[in-house]
PDB file of C-alpha atoms in Angstrom:
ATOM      1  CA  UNK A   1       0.000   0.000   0.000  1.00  0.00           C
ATOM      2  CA  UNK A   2       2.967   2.629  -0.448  1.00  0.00           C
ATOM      3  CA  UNK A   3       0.659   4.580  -2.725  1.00  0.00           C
ATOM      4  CA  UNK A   4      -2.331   5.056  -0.518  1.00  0.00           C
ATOM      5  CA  UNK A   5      -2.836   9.333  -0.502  1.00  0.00           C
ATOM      6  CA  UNK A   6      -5.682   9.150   1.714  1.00  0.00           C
ATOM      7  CA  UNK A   7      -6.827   6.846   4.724  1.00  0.00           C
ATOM      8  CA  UNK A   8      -9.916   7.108   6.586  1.00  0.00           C
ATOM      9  CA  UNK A   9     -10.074   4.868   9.630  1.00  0.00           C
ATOM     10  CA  UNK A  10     -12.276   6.814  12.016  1.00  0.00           C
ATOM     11  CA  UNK A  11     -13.979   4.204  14.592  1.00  0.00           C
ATOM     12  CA  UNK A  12     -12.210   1.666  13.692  1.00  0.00           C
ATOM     13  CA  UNK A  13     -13.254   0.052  16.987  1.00  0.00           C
ATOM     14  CA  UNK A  14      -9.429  -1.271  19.221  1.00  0.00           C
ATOM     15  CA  UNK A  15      -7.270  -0.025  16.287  1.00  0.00           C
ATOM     16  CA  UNK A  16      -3.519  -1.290  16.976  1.00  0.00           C
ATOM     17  CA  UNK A  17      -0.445  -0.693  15.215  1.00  0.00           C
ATOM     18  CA  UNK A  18       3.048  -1.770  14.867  1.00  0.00           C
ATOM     19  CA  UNK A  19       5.991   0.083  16.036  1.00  0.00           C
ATOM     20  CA  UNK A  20       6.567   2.251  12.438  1.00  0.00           C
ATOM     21  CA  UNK A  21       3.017   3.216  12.079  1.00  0.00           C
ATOM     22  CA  UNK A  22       1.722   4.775   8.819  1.00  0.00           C
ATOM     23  CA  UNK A  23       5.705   6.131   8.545  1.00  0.00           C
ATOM     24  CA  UNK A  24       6.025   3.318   5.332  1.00  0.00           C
ATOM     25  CA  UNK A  25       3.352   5.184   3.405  1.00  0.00           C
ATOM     26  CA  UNK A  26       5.757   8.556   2.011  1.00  0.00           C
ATOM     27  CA  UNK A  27       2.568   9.594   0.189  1.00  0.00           C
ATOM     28  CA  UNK A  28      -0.091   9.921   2.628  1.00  0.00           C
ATOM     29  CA  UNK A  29      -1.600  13.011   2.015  1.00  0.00           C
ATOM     30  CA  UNK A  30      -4.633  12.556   4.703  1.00  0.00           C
ATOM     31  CA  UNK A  31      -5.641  10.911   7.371  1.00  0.00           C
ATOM     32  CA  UNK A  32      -8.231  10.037   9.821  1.00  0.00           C
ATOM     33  CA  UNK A  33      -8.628   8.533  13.080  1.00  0.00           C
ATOM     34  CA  UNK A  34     -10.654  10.214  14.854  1.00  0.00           C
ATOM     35  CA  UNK A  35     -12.931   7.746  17.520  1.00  0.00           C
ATOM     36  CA  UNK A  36     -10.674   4.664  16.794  1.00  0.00           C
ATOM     37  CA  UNK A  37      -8.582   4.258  20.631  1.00  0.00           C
ATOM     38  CA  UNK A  38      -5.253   4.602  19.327  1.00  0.00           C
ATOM     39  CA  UNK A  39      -3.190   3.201  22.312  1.00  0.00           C
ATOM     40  CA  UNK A  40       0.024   4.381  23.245  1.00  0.00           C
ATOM     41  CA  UNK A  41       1.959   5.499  19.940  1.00  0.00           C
ATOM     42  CA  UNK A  42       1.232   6.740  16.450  1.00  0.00           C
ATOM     43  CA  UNK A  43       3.862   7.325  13.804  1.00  0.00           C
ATOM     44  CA  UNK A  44       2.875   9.286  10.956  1.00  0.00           C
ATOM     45  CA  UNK A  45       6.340  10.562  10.147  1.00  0.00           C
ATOM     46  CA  UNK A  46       7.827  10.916   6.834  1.00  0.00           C
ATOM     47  CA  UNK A  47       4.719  10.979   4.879  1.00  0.00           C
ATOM     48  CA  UNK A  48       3.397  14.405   2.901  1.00  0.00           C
ATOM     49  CA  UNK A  49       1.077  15.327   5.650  1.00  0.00           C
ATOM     50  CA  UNK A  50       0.199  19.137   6.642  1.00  0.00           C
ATOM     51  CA  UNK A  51      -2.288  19.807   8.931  1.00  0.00           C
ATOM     52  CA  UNK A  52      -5.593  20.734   7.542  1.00  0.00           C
ATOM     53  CA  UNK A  53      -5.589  16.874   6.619  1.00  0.00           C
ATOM     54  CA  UNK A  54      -4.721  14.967  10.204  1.00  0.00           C
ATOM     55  CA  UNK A  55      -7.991  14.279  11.931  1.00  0.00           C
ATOM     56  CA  UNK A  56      -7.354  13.269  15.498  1.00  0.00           C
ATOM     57  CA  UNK A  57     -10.420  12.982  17.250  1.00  0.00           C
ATOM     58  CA  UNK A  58     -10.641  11.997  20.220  1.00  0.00           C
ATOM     59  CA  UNK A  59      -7.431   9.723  21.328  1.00  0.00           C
ATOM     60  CA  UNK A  60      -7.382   9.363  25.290  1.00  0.00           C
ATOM     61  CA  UNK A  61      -4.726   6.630  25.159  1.00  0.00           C
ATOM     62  CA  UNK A  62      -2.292   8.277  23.134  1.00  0.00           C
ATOM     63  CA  UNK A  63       0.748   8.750  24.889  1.00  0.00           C
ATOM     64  CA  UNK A  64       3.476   9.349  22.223  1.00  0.00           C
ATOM     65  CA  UNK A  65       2.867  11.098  18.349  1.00  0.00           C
ATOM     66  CA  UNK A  66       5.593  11.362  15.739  1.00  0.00           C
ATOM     67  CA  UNK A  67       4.686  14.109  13.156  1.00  0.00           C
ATOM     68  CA  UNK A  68       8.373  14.610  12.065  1.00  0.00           C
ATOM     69  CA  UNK A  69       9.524  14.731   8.336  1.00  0.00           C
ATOM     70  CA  UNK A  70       6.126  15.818   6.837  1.00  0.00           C
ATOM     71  CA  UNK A  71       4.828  18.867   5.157  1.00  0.00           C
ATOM     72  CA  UNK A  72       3.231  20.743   8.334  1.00  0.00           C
ATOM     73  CA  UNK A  73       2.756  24.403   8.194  1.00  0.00           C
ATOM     74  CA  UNK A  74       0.699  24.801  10.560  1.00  0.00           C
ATOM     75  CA  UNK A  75       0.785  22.933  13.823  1.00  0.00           C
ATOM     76  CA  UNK A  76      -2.590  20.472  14.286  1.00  0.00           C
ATOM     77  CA  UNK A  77      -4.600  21.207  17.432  1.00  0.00           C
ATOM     78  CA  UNK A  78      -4.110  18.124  20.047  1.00  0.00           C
ATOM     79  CA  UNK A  79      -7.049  19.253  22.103  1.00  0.00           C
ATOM     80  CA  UNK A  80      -8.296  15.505  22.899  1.00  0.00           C
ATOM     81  CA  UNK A  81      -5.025  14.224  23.243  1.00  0.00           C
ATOM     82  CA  UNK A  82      -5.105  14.494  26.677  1.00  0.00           C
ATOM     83  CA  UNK A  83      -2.435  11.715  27.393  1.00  0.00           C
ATOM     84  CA  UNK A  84       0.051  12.417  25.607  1.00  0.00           C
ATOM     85  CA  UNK A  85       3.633  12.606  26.887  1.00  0.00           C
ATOM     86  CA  UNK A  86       5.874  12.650  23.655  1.00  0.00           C
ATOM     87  CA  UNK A  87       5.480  15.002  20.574  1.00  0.00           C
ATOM     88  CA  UNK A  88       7.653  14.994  17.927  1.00  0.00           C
ATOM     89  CA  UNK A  89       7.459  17.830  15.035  1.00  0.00           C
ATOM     90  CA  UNK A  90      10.531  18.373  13.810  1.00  0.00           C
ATOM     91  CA  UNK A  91      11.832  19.125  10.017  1.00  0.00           C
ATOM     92  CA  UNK A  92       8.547  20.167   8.800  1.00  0.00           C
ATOM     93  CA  UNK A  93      10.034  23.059   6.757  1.00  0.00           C
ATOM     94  CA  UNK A  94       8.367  26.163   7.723  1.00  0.00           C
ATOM     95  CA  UNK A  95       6.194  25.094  10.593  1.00  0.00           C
ATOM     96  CA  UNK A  96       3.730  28.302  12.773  1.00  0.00           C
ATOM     97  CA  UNK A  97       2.854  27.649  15.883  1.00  0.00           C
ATOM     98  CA  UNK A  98       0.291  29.779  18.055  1.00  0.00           C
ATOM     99  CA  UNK A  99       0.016  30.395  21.645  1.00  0.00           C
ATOM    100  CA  UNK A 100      -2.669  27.631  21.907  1.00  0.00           C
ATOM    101  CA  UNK A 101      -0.766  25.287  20.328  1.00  0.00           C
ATOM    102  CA  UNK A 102      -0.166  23.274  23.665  1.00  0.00           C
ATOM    103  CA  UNK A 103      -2.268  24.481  26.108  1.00  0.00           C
ATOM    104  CA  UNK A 104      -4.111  20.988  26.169  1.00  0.00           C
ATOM    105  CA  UNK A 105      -1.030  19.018  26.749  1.00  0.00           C
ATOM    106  CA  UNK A 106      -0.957  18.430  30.600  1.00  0.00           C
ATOM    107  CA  UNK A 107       1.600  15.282  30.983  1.00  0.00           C
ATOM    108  CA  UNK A 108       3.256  16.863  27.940  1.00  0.00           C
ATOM    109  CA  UNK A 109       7.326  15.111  29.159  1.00  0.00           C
ATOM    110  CA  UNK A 110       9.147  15.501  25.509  1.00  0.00           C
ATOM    111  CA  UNK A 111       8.482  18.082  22.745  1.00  0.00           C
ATOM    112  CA  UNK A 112      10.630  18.457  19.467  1.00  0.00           C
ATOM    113  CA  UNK A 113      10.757  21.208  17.412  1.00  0.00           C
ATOM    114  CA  UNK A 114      14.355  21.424  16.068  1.00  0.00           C
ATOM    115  CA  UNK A 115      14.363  21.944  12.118  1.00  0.00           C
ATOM    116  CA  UNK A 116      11.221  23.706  11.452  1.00  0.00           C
ATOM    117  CA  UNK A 117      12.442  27.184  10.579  1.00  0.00           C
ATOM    118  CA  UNK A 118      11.136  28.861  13.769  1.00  0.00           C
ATOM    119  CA  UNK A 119      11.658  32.334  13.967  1.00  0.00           C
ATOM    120  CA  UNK A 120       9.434  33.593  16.706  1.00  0.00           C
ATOM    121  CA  UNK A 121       8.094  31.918  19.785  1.00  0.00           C
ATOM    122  CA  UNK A 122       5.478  33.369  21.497  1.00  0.00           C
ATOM    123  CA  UNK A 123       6.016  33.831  25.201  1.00  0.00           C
ATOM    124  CA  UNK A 124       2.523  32.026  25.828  1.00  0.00           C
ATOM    125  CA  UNK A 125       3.433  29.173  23.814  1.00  0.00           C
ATOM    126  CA  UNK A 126       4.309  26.669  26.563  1.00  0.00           C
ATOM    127  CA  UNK A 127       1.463  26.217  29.360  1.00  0.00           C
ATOM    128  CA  UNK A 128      -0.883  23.988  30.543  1.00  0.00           C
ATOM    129  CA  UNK A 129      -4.834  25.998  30.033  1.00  0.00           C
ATOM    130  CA  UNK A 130      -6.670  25.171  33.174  1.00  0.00           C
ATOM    131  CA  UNK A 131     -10.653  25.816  32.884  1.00  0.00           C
ATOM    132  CA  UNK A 132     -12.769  26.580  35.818  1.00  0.00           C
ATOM    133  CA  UNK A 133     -16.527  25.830  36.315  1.00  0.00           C
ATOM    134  CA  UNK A 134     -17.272  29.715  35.555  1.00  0.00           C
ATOM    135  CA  UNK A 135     -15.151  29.452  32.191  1.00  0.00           C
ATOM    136  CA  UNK A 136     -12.440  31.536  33.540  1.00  0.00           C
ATOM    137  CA  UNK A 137      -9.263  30.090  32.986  1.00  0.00           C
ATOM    138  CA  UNK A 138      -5.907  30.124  33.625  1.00  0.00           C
ATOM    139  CA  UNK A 139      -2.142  29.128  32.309  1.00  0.00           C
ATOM    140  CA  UNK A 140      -0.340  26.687  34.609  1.00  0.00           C
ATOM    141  CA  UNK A 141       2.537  25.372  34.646  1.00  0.00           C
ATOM    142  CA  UNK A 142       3.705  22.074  32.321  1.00  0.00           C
ATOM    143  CA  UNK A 143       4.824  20.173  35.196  1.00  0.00           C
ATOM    144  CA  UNK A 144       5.491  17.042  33.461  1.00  0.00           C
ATOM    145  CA  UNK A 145       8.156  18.625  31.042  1.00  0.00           C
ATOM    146  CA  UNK A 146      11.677  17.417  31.126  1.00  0.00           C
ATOM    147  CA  UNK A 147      13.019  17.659  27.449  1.00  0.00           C
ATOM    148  CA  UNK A 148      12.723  20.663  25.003  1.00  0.00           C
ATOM    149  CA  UNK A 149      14.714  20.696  21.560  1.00  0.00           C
ATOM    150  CA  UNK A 150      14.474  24.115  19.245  1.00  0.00           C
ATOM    151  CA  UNK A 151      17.673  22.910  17.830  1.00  0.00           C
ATOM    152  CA  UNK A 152      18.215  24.082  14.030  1.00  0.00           C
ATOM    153  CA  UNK A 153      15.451  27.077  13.689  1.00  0.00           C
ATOM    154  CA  UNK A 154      15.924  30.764  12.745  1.00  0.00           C
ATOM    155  CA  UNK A 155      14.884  32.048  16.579  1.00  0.00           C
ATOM    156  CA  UNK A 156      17.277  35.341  16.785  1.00  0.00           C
ATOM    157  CA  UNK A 157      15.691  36.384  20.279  1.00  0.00           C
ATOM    158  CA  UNK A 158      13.649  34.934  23.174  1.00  0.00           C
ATOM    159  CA  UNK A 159      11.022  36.373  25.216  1.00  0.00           C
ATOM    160  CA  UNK A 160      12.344  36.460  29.229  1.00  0.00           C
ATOM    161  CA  UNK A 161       8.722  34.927  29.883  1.00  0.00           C
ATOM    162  CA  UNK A 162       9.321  32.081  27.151  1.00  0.00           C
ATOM    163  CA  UNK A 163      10.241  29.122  29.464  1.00  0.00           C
ATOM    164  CA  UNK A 164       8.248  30.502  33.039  1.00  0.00           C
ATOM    165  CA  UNK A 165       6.018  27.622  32.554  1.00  0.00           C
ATOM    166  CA  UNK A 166       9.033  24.779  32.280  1.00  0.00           C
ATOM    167  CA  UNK A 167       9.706  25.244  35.618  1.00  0.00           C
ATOM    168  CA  UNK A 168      10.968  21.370  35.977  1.00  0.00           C
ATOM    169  CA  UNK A 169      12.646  21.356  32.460  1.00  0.00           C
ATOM    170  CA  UNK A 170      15.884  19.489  32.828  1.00  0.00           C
ATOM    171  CA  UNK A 171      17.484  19.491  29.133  1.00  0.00           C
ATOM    172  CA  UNK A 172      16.737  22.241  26.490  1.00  0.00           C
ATOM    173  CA  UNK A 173      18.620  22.265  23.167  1.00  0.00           C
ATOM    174  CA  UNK A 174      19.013  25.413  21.542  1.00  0.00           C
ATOM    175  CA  UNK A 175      21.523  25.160  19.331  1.00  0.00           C
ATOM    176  CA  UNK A 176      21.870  26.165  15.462  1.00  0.00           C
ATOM    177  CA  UNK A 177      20.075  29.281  15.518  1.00  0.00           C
ATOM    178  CA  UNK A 178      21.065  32.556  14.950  1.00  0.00           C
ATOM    179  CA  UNK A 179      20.578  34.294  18.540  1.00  0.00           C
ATOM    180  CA  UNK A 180      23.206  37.217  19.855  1.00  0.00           C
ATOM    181  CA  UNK A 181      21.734  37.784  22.986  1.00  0.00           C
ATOM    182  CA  UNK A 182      19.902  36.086  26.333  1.00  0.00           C
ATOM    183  CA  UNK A 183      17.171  38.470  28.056  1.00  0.00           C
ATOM    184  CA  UNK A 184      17.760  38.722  31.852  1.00  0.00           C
ATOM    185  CA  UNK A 185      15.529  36.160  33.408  1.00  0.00           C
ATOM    186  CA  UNK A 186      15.352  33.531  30.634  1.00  0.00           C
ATOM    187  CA  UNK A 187      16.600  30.698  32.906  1.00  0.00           C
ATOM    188  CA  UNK A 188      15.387  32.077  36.465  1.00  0.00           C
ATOM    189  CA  UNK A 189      12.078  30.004  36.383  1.00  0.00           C
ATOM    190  CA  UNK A 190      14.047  26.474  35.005  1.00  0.00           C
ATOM    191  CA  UNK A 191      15.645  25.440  38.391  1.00  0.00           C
ATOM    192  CA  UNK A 192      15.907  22.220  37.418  1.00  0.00           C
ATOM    193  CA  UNK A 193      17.755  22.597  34.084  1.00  0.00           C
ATOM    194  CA  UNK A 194      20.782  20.046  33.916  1.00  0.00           C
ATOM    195  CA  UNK A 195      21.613  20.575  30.494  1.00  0.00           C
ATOM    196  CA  UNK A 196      21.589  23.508  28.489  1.00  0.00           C
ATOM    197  CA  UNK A 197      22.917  23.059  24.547  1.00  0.00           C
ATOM    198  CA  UNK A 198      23.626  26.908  23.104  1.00  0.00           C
ATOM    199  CA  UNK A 199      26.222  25.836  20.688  1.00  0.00           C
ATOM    200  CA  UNK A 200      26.698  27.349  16.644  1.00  0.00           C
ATOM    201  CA  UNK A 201      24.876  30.948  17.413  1.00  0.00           C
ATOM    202  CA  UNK A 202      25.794  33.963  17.205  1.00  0.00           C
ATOM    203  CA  UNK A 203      25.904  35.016  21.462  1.00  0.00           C
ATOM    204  CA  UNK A 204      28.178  37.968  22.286  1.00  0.00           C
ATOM    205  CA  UNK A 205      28.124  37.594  26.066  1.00  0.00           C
ATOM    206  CA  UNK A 206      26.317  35.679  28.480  1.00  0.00           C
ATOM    207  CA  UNK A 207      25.933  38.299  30.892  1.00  0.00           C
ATOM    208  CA  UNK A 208      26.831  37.251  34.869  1.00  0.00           C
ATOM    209  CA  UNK A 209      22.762  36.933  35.761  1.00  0.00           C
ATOM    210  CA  UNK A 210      22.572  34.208  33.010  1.00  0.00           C
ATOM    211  CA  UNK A 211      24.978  31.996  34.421  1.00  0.00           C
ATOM    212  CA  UNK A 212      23.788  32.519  38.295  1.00  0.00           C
ATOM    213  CA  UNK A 213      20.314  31.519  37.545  1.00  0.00           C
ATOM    214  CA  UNK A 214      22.301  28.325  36.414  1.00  0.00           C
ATOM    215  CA  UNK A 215      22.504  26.318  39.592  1.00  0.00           C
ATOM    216  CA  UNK A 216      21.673  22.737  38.602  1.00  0.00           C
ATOM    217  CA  UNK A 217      23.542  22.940  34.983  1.00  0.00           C
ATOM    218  CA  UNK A 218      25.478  19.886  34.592  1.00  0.00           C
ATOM    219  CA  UNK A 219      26.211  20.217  30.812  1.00  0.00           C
ATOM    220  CA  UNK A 220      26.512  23.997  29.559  1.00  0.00           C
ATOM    221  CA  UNK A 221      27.781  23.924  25.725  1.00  0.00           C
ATOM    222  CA  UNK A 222      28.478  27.370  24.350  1.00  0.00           C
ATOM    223  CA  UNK A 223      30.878  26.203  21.233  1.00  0.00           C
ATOM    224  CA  UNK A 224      30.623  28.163  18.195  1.00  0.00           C
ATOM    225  CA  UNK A 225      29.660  31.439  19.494  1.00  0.00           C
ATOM    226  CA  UNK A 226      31.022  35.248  19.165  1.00  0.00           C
ATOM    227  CA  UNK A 227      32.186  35.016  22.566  1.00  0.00           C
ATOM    228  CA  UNK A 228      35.311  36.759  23.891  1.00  0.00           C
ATOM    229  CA  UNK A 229      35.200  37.081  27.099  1.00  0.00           C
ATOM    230  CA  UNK A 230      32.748  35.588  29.970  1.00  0.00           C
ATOM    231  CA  UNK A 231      31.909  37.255  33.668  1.00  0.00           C
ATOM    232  CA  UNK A 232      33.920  35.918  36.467  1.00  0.00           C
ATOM    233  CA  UNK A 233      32.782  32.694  37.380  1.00  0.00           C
ATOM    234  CA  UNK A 234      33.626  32.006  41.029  1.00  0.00           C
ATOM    235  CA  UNK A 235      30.405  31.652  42.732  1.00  0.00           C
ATOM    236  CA  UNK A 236      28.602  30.026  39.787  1.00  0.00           C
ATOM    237  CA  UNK A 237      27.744  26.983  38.130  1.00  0.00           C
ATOM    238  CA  UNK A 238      28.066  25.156  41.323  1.00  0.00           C
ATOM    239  CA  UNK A 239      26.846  21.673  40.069  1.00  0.00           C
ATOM    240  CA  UNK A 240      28.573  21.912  36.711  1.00  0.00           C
ATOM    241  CA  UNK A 241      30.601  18.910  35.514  1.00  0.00           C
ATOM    242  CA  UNK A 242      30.914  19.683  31.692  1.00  0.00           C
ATOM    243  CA  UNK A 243      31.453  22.173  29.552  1.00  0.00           C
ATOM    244  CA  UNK A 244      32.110  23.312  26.122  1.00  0.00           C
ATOM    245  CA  UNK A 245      33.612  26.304  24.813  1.00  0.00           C
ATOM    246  CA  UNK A 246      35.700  25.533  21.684  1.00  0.00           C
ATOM    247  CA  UNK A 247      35.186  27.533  18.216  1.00  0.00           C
ATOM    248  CA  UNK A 248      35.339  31.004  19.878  1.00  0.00           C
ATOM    249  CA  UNK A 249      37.109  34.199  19.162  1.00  0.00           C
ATOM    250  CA  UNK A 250      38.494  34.211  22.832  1.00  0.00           C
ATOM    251  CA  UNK A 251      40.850  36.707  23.967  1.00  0.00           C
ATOM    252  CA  UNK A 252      43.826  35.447  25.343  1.00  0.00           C
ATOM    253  CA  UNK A 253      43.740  37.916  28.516  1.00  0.00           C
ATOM    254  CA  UNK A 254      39.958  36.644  29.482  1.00  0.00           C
ATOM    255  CA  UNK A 255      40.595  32.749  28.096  1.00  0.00           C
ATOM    256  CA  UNK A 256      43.448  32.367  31.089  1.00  0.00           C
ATOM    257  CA  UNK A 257      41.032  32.633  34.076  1.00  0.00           C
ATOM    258  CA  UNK A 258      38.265  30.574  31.903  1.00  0.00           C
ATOM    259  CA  UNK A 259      40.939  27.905  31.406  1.00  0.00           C
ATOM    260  CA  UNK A 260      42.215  28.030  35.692  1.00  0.00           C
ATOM    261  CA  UNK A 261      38.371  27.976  37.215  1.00  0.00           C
ATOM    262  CA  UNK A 262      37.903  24.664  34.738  1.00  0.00           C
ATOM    263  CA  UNK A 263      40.931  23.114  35.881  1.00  0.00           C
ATOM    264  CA  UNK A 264      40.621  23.898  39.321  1.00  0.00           C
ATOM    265  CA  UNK A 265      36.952  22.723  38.993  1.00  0.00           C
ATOM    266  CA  UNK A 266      37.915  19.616  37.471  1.00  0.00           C
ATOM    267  CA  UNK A 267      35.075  20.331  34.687  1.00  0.00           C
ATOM    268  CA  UNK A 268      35.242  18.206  31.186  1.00  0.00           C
ATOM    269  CA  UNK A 269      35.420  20.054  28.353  1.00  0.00           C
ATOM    270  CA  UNK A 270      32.892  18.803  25.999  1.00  0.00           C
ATOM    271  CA  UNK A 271      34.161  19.190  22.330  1.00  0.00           C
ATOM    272  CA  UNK A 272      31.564  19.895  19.719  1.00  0.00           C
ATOM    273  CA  UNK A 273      31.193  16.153  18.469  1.00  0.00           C
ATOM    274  CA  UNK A 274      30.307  15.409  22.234  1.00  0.00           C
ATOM    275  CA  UNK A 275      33.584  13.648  22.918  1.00  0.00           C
ATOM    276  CA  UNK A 276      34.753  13.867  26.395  1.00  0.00           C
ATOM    277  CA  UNK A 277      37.904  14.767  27.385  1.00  0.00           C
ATOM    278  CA  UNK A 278      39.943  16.162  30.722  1.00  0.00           C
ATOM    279  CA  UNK A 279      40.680  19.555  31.653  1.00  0.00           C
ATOM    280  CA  UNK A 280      43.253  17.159  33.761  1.00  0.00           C
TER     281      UNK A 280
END
């Protein structure tokens, strides 16, 4: 069935399928499975799907979606998928998303959006929409979210309210964009972040507020930047254990200290290919 453009297979009553999914049809154009009780995982990546085509429905059980490698420009509203823990959208080319793209998403634990030519998030974007019996409602925080990945987008700023409802993110992957410069704030509300990936941008400083609000950073990779310098360091990063800063335009005076607080730290540095080795 490699040719099949369009599947409808709404309430298709216990509908089960293998690990790959629909991902061995490349030209599924649209879909439906709305009312069918989808369990667990669906895989509709790698097909020629946008969004005004993917009928959901009503999906209680499904816990993890793959959407990546597909033609979405717009992102698909998960309203009903009220279990789901693991989203994956990346490389959909040019891919919008809208405040209320997520807002349904309560156990939300991995999203990726790397590769999708993001330029903009809005600072609303991530939160959980909680409705009260009078309709009022409220944005609370996704407390189920541990992994983020923008990797490989066009963001060239960030909002310092972007992340405020992460607050127990613990990895977020920023890297390949085009940013030059961190708001004050950005990181204060992630107090569990352990790994923070800022590599091949275009950051001029990380200012001495950025890297205080860092206290649970294990991993903080900063290769490929426009950095020369960095604020003194004693006092920060307590927890840190690895650390990348290869492929910038250092200056010798300000690279000396860098290069004594690692050793005397005893922090890895973390080359760009994520190969380990000793400041020993």
């Amino acid at each position: 069935m490699p040719q099949f453009s369009t599947l409808d297979l709404s309430h298709v009553p216990c509908l089960e399928l293998l690990s790959e999914g629909f991902s061995n049809l490349p030209k599924l154009f649209e879909i439906n499975i709305s009312g069918c009780g989808v369990e667990q995982l669906l895989d509709l990546s790698h097909n020629n799907l946008t969004t005004f085509n993917i009928t959901f429905g009503n999906c209680p059980s499904l816990e993890g979606l793959y959407l990546n490698n597909n033609n979405l420009t717009q992102s698909a509203l998960f309203a009903d998928l009220t279990s789901l823990r693991h989203l994956h959208l990346q490389s959909n080319g040019k891919l919008e998303l809208t405040e209320h793209t997520f807002e349904a998403l309560k156990h939300l634990e991995t999203l990726d959006l790397s590769y999708n030519g993001l330029e903009i998030l809005s600072p609303h974007l991530f939160g959980y929409k909680q409705v009260d019996t009078q309709g009022l409602y409220e944005y609370l925080p996704m407390a189920h979210m541990r992994w983020l990945n923008l990797n490989g987008n066009k963001l060239q700023q960030l909002d310092s309210r972007t992340f405020e409802k992460l607050a127990f993110l613990e990895e977020l992957c920023l890297s390949n964009n085009v940013l030059r410069v961190l708001p004050k704030g950005l990181f204060v509300p992630i107090q569990n972040l352990k790994v923070l990936d800022m590599r091949h941008n275009q950051l001029t400083e990380i200012s001495s507020d950025i890297l205080k609000s860092l206290n649970n950073a294990k991993d903080l990779l900063i290769n490929y930047n426009q950095l020369t310098t960095l604020p003194d360091l004693n006092g920060t990063l307590p927890q840190l254990q690895r650390m990348g800063i290869d492929g910038n335009p250092w200056e010798r005076a300000s690279f000396a200290p860098l290069e004594q607080w690692l050793i005397a730290r005893k922090i890895q540095y973390l080359t760009d290919d994520y190969e380990f080795y000793s400041s020993d």
